[in-house]
Coordinates of C-alpha atoms in Angstrom, one line a residue:
X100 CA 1.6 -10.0 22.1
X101 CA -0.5 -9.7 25.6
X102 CA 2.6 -9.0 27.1
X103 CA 3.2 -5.0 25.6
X104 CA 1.4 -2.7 27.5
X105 CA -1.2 -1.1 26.4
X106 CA -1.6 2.8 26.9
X107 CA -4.9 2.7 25.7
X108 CA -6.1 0.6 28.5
X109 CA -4.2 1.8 30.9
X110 CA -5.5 5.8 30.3
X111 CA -9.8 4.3 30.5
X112 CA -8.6 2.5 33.7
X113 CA -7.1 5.9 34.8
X114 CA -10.3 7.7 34.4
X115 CA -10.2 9.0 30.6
X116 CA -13.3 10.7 29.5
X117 CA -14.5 8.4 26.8
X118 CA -17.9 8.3 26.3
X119 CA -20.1 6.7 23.0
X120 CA -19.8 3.6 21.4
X121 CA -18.8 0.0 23.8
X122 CA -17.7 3.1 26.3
X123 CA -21.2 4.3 27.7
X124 CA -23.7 6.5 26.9
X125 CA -23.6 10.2 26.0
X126 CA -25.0 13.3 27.4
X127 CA -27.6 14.8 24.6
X128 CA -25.7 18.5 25.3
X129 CA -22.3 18.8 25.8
X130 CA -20.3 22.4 26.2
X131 CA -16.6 22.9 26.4
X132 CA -14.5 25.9 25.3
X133 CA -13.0 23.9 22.1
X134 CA -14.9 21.5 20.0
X135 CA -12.8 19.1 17.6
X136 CA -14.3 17.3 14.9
X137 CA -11.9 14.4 14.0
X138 CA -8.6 13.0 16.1
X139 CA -6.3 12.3 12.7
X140 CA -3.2 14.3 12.3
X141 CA -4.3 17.6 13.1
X142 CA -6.9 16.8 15.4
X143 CA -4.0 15.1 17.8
X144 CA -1.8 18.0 17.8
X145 CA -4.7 20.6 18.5
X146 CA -6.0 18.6 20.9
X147 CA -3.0 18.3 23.0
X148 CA -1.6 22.0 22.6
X149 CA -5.4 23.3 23.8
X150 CA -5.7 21.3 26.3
X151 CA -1.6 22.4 27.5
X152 CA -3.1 25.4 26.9
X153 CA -6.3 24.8 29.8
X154 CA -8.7 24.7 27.6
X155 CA -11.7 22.4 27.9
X156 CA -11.6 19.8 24.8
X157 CA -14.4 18.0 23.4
X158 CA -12.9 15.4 20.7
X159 CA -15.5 13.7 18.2
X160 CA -14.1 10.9 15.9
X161 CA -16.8 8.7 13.8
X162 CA -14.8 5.8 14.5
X163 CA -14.1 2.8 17.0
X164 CA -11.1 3.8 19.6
X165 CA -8.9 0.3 18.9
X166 CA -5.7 -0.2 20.5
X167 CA -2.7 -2.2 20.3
X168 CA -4.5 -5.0 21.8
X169 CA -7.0 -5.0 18.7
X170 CA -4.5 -4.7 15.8
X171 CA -3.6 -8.4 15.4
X172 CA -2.2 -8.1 12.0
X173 CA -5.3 -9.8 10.4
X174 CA -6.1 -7.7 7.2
X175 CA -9.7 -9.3 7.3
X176 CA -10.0 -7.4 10.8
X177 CA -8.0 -4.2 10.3
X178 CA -9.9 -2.9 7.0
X179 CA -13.7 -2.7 8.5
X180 CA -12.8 -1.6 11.4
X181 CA -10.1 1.1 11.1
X182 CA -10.5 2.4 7.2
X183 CA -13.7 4.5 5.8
X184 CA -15.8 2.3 3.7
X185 CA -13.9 -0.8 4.9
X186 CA -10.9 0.1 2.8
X187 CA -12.6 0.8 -0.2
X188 CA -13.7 4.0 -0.3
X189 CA -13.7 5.0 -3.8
X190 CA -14.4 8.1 -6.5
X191 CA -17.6 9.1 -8.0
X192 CA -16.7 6.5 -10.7
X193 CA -15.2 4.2 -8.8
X194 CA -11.4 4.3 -10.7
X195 CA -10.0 5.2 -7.8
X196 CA -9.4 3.4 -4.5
X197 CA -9.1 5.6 -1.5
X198 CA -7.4 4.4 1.6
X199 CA -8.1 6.6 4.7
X200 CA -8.2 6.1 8.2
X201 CA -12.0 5.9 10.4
X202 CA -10.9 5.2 13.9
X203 CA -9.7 7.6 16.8
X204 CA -6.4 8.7 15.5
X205 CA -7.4 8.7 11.7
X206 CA -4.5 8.0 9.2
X207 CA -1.8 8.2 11.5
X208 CA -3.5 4.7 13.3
X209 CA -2.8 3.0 9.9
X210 CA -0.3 4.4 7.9
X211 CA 3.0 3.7 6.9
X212 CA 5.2 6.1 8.7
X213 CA 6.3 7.8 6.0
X214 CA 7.4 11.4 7.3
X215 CA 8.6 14.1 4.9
X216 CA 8.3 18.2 5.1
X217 CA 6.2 19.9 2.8
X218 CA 8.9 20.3 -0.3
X219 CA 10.4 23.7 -0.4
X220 CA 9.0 24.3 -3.9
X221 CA 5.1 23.6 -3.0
X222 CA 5.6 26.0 -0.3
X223 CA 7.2 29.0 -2.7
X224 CA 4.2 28.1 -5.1
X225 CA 1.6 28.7 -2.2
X226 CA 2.8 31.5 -1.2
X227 CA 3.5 33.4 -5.0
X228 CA 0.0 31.7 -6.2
X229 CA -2.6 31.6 -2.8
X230 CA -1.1 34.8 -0.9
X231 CA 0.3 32.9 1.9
X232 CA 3.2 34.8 2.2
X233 CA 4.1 33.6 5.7
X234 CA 4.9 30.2 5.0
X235 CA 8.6 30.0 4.1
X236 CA 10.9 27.2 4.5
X237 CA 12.6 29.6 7.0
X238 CA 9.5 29.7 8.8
X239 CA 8.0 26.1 8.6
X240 CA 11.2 25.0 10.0
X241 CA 10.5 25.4 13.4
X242 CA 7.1 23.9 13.7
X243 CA 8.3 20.8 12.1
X244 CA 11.1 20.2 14.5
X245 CA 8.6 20.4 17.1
X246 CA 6.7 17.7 16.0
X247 CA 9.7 15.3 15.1
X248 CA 11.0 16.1 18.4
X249 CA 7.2 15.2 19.6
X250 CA 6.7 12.4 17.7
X251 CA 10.3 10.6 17.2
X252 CA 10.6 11.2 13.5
X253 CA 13.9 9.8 12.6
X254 CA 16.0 8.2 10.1
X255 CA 15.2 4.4 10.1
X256 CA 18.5 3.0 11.1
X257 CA 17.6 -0.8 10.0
X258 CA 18.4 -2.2 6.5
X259 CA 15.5 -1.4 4.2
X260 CA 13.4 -4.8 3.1
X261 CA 13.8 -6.6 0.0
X262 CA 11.1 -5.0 -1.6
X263 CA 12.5 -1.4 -1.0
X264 CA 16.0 -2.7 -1.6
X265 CA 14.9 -3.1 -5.2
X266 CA 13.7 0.6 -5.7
X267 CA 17.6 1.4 -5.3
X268 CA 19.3 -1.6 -6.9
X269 CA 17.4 -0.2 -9.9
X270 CA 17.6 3.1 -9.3
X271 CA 20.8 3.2 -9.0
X272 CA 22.0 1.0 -12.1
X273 CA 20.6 4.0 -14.1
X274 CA 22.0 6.9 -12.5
X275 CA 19.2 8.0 -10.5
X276 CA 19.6 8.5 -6.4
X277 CA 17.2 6.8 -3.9
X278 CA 16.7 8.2 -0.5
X279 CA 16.1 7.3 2.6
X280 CA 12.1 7.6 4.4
X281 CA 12.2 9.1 7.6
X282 CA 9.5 7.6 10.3
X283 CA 8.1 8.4 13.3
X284 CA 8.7 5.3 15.4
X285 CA 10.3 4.5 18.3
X286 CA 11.9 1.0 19.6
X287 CA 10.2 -0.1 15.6
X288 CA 10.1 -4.2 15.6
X289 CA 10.0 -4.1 12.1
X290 CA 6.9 -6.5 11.7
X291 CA 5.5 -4.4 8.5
X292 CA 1.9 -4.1 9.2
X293 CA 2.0 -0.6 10.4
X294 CA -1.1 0.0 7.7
X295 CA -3.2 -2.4 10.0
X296 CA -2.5 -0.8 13.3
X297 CA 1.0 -0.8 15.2
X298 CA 0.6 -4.0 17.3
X299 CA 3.6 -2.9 19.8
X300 CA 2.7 1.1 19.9
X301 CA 5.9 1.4 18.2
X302 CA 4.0 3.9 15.8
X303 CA 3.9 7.1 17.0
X304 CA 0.6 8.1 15.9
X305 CA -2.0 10.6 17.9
X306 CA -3.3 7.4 19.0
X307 CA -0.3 6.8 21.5
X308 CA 1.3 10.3 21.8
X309 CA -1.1 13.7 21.3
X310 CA -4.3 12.2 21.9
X311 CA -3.1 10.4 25.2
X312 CA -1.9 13.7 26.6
X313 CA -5.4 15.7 25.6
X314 CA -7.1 13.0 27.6
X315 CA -4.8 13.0 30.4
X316 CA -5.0 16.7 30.2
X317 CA -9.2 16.5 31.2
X318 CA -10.3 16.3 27.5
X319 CA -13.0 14.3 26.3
X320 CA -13.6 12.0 23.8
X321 CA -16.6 11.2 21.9
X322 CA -15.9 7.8 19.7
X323 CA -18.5 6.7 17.1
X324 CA -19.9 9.8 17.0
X325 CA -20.6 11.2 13.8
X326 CA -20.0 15.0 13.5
X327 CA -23.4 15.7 11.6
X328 CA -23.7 19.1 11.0
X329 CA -22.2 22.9 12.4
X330 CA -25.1 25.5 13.5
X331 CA -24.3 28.6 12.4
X332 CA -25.8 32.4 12.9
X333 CA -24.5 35.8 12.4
X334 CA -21.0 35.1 11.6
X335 CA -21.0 32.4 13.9
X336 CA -21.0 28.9 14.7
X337 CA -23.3 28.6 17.7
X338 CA -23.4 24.4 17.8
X339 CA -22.0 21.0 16.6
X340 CA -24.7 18.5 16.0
X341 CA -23.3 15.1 16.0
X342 CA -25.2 11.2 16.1
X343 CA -24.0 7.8 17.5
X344 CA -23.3 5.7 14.9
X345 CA -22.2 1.6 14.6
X346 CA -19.0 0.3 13.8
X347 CA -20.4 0.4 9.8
X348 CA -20.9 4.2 10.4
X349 CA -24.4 3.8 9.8
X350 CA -26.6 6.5 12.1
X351 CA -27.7 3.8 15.1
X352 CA -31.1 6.0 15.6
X353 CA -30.4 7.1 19.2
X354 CA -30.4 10.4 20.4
X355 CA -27.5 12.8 19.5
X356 CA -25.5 15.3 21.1
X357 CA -25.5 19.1 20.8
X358 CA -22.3 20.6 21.6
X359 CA -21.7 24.8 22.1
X360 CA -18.3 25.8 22.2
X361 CA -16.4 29.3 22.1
X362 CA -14.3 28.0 19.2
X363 CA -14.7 24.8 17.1
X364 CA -11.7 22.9 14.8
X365 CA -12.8 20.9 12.2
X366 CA -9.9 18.2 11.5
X367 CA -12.1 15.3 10.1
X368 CA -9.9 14.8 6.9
X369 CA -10.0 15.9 3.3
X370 CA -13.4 14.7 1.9
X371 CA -15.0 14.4 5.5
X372 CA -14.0 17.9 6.5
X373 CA -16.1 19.9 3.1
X374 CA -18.6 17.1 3.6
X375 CA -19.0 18.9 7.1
X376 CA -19.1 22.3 6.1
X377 CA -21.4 21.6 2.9
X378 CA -24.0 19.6 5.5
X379 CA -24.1 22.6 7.6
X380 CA -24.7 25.4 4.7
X381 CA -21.7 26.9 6.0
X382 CA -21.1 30.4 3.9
X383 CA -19.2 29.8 0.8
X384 CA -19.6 33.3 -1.2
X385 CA -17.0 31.9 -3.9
X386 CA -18.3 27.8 -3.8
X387 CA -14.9 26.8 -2.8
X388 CA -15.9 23.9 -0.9
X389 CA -15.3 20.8 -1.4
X390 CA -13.6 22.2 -4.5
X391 CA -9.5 21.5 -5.5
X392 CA -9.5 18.6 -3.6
X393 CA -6.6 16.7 -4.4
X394 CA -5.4 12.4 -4.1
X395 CA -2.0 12.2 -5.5
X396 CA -3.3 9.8 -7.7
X397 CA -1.0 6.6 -7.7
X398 CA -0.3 3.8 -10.6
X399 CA 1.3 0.6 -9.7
X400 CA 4.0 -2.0 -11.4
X401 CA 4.6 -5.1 -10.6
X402 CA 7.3 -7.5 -11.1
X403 CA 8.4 -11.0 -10.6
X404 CA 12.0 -12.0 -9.5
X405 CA 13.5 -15.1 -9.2
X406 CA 14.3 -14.8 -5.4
X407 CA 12.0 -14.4 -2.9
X408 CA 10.8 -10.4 -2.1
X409 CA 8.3 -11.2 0.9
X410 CA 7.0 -7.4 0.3
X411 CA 5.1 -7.8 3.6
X412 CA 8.0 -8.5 6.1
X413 CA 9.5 -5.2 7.3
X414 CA 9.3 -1.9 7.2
X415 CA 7.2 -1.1 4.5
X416 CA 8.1 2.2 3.3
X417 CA 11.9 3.1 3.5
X418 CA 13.2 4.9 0.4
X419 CA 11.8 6.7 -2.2
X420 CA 13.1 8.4 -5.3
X421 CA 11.8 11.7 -6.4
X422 CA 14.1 12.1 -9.5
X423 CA 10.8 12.3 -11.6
X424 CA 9.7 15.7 -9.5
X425 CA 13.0 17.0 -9.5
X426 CA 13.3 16.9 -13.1
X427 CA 9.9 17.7 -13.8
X428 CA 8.6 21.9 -14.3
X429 CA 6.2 22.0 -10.7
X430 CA 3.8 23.6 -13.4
X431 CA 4.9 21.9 -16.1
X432 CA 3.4 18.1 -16.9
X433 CA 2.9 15.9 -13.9
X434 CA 5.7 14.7 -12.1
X435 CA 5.7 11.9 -9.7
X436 CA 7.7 10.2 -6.4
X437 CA 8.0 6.7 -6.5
X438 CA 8.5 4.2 -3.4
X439 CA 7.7 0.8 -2.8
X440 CA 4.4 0.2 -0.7
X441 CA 4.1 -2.7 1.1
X442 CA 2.3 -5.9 -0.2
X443 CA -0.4 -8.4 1.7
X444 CA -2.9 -10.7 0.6
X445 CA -6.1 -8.9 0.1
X446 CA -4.4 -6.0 -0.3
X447 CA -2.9 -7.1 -3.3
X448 CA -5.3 -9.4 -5.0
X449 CA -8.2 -6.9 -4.5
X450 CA -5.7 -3.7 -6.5
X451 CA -4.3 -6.4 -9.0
X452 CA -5.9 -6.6 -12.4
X453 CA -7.4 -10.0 -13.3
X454 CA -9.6 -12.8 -12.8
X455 CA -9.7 -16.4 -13.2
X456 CA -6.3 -18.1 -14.0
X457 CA -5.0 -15.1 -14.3
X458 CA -5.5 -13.9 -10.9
X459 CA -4.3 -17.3 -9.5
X460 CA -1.2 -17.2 -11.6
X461 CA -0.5 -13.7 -10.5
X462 CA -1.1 -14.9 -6.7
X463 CA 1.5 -18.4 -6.8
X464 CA 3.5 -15.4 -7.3
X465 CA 3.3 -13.4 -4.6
X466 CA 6.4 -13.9 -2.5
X467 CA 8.5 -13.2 -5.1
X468 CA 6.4 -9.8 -6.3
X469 CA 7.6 -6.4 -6.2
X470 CA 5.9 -3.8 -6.4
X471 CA 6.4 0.4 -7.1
X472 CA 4.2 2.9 -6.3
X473 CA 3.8 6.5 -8.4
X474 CA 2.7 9.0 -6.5
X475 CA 1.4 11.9 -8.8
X476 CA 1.7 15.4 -7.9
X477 CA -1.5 17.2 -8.5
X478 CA -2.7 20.6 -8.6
X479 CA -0.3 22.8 -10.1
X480 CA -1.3 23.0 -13.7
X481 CA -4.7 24.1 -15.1
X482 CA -5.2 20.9 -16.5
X483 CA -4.7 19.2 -12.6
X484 CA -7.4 21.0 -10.9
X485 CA -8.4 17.8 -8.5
X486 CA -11.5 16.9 -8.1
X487 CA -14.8 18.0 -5.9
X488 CA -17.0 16.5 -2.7
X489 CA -20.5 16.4 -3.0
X490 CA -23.3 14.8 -1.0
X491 CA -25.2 12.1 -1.7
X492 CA -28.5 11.6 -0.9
X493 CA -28.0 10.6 2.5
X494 CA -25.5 13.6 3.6
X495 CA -22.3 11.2 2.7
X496 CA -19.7 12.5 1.2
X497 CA -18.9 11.7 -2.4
X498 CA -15.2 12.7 -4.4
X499 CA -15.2 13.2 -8.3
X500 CA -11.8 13.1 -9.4
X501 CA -11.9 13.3 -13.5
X502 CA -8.6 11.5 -14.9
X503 CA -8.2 13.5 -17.8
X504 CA -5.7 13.1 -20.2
X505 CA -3.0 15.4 -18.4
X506 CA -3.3 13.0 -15.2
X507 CA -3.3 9.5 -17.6
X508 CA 0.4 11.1 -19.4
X509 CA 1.6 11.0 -15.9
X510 CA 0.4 7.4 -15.4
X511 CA 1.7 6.5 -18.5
X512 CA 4.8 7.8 -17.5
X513 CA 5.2 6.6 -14.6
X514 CA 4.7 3.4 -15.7
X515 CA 7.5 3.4 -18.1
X516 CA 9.9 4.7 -15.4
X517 CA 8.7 1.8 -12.9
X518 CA 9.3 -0.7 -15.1
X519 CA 12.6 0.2 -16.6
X520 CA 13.8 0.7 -12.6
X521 CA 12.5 -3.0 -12.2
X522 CA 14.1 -4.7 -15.3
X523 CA 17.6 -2.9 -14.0
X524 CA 17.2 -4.5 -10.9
X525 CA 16.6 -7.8 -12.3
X526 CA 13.6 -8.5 -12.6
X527 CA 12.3 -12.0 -14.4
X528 CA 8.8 -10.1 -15.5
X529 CA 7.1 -6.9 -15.1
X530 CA 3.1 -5.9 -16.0
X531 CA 1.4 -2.6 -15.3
X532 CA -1.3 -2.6 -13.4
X533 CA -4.0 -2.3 -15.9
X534 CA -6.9 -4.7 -17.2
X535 CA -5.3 -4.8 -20.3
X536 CA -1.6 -5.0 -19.6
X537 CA 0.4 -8.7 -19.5
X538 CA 3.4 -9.5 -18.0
X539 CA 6.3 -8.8 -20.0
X540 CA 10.2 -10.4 -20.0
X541 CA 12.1 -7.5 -21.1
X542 CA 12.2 -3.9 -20.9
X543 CA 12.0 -3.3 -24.8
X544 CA 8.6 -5.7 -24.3
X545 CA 7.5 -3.7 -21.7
X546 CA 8.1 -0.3 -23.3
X547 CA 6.1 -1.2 -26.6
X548 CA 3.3 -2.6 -24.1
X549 CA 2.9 0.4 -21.9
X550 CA 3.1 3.1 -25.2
X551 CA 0.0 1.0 -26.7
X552 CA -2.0 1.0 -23.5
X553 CA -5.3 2.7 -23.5
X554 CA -4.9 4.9 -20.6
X555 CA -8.4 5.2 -19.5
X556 CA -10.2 5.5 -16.1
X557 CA -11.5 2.1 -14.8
X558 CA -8.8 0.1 -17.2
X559 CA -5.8 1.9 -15.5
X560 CA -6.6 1.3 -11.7
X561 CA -5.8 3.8 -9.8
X562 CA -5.2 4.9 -6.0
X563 CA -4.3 6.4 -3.4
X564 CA -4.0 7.2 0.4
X565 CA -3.2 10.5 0.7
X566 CA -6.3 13.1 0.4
X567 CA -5.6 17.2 0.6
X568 CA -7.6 19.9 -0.2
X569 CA -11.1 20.9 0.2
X570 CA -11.0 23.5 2.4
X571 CA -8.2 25.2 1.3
X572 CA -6.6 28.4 3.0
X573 CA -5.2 31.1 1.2
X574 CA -4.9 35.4 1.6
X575 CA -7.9 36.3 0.0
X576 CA -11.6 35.0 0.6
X577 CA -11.9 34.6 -3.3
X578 CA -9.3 32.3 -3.1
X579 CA -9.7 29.8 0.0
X580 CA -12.0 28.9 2.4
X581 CA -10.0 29.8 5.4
X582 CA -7.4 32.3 6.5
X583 CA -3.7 31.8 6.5
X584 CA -4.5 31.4 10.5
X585 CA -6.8 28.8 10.0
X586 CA -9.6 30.7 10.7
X587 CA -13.0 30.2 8.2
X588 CA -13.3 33.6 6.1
X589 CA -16.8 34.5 7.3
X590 CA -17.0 32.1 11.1
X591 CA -15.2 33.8 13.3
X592 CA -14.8 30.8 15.9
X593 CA -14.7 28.0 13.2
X594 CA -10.9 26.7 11.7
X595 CA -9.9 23.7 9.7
X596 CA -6.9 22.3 11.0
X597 CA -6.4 19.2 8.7
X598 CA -5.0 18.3 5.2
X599 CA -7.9 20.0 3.4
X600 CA -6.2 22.8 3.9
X601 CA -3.7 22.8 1.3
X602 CA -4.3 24.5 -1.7
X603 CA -2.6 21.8 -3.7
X604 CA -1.0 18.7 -2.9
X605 CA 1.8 18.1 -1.8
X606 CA 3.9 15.9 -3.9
X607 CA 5.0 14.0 -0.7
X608 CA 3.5 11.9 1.9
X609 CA 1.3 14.4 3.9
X610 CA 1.2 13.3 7.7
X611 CA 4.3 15.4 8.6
X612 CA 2.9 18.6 6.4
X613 CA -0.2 18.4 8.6
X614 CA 1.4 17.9 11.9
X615 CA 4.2 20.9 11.1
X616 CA 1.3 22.7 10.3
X617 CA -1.0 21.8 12.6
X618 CA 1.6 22.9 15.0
X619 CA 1.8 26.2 14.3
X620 CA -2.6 27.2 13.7
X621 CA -2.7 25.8 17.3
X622 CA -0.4 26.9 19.1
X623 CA -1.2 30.4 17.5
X624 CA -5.2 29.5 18.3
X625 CA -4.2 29.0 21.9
X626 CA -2.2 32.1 22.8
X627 CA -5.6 34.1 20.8
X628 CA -8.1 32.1 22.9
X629 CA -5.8 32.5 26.5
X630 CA -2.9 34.0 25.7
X631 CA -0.4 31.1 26.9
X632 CA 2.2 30.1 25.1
X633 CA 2.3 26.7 24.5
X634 CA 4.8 24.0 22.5
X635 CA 4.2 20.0 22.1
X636 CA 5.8 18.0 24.8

């Protein structure tokens, strides 16, 4: 695809400030008025309404900058070089898989475009249960129109694929509605590997909308550059410490930059963001760091159907059902949204339980697999209180997510509602996607097999792309880490403008929470810093 253009390219021949990395040395001090650690979801937005805003920008992201040139839908290529941990980050105890982004526009590089508001009840809960009493419906509303408007998210006007054609076929034979994903693309050639990089720039990620505009703007960009610690005295931050790293992440030993800033945004993600502020020894009078961090922990069925599926050609994420929230207490046990994720090869035989014959049975399969995704909605019941960063020895950041019993009823669940969906749409087989579970020829089968299932950590596998919480911001210090503005409790010229920021999940896809969101702490950031009134482009 030589023939697309390539805005990347075409900004570094321009003159874009892009320093670190294959893109030249850095300076060992660096000032600026605003310092941003990440260039994900909220990172993009902040960076372009700052720098709208004539602010100086320094943006530091630990990964590679890739571009449309680079993302050659090779799975084997994509996974170490855009993903943390090559794709397989994982919890303390390594039952759950964590998919999240590690290049210069984060998640929003390599997911799959799924774009939904923060749900009208999560918002009512945060604002009864964490004192943010501003955030309404009424008043979200504007800030994520902004960012649709910004970032072309729209209905997706093409026919879904086979694989999310299924959801609804089964869906709807018992009673219960599917609805349609709204993405943010724009002239979409429906190829499907959107979780591998968008090979046409179709995506509109910060990687070819927000972050383009900062640099245009006069921003700078640091790339493999590892945000290593904030220095802090008297209330507030007085550096960012960051080192050169290699495409691995690993430190590379030379020297590292010292950057002083009037105000500093941390936006490195949920998990990386906490990591951050527990490196530095930032003040935590209540140890909420790193604390309520949440994963929408997700199960998986699969099922076999006479006809071809090809869940890898297409869109991969088009409709979703969220009869099993709806009809679920928000406090009550754990509800879940299902949707149909995408499927490719190592993808799918690395998530997959089984070995041997088994696995190579399950593969000869493939193009004729289906698959559902549960996502859970964690975080509103005393029994879903997440799970917590730590450090390991080496400063890296470590989740421990506990799947207790109230989060393995949900699986269990969730499994039973996947497969009954897939038998009603026709399926020749179905197996849940645990070591001990077999495929199964009728929904009666199916039922007995998931009721008997030991639903343990490990056995079940488990996981998940989405990542929340951390840093969460409420009305009262005892209660978050940062201000309903953003703002740390005790730093005056630190805030978090990222998904750790929410002081549950979601119980939705969260890019389109964090840029509505993002919208509105920056924009507000800007008019304190200069008072100009900014709005995205």
């Amino acid at each position: 695809m030589s023939h697309i253009d390539d805005p990347i390219q075409q900004g570094l021949q321009r003159g874009w400030r892009v320093l670190g990395g294959p893109h030249g040395p850095t300076p060992t001090t660096l000032s600026c008025d605003v310092a941003i650690v990440g260039s994900g979801a909220g990172a993009g937005i902040t960076a372009e309404l700052l720098t709208k805003a004539g602010l100086q920008v320094v943006i530091v992201e630990e990964g590679p900058l890739k571009s449309s040139r680079d993302f050659r839908q090779r799975e084997s290529e994509a996974y170490p070089s855009l993903y943390q941990e090559s794709a397989a980050r994982k919890t303390a105890d390594k039952a759950i898989n964590i998919l999240q982004g590690r290049c210069v526009g984060g998640s929003t590089t390599v997911n799959w475009t799924s774009s939904f508001r923060t749900p009208v009840d999560t918002l009512a809960h945060w604002q009864s249960q964490f004192g943010l009493a501003e955030m309404t419906a009424a008043a979200m509303t504007p800030w994520f129109e902004q960012a649709e408007r910004r970032l072309s998210i729209g209905p997706w006007l093409a026919a879904p694929n086979q694989n999310n054609e299924l959801l609804r076929t089964g869906a709807a034979k018992l009673g219960i509605p599917a609805a349609a994903i709204q993405r943010n693309v724009k002239g979409c050639w429906n190829l499907g590997s959107c979780g591998m990089g968008c090979p046409t720039n179709a995506k509109q990620s910060m990687l070819v909308t927000t972050l383009p505009a900062a640099l245009d703007g006069g921003a700078t960009l640091l790339v493999q550059m590892r945000a290593e610690r904030l220095e802090s005295r008297d209330g507030v931050v007085r550096a960012l410490h960051c080192v050169p790293v290699s495409d691995n992440s690993a430190a590379t030993g030379a020297a590292g930059v010292r950057i002083t800033a009037k105000h500093y945004v941390v936006a490195g993600g949920a998990i990386n963001s906490p990591a951050l502020l527990l490196r530095s020894g930032a003040p935590d009078p209540h140890g909420l760091v790193g604390k309520r961090t949440f994963l929408h922990p997700v199960v998986i069925s699969a099922a076999s159907f006479a006809d071809p599926v090809n869940g890898w050609d297409g869109a991969p994420q088009t409709l979703y059902t969220d009869h099993f929230l709806q009809t679920q207490p928000l406090t009550g046990p754990i509800g879940y949204k299902l949707e149909a994720p995408p499927l490719h090869p190592v993808i799918f035989a690395s998530t997959l339980a089984g070995y041997g014959r088994a696995q190579a049975e399950m593969l000869a399969e493939f193009p004729r697999t289906h698959s559902l995704l549960a996502l859970m909605r964690d975080g509103f019941h005393p029994q879903s209180p997440g799970g917590a960063v730590a450090l390991r020895g080496d400063g890296s950041p470590v989740l421990d997510y506990p799947l207790n019993d109230f989060v393995m009823d949900g699986a269990r669940r969730a499994f039973l509602s996947m497969a009954e969906i897939q038998f009603a749409a026709g399926a020749r087989s179905v197996v849940p996607v645990h070591e001990r579970a077999g495929p199964t020829t009728s929904w009666a089968e199916a039922r007995r097999q998931i009721e008997a299932l030991a639903m343990k950590p490990l056995l079940t596998r488990v996981v998940s792309a989405h990542v929340m919480g951390g840093c969460p911001m409420a009305g009262s210090e005892a209660q978050g880490v940062v201000r309903p503005d953003g703002t740390h409790w005790q730093l005056a010229n630190l805030s978090v403008h990222d998904g750790s920021l929410f002081p549950t999940s979601i119980g939705a896809n969260p890019q389109l929470s964090v840029y509505g969101l993002a919208t509105m702490l920056a924009t507000r950031l800007a008019k304190r810093l200069t008072g100009a009134e900014v709005t995205l482009a």
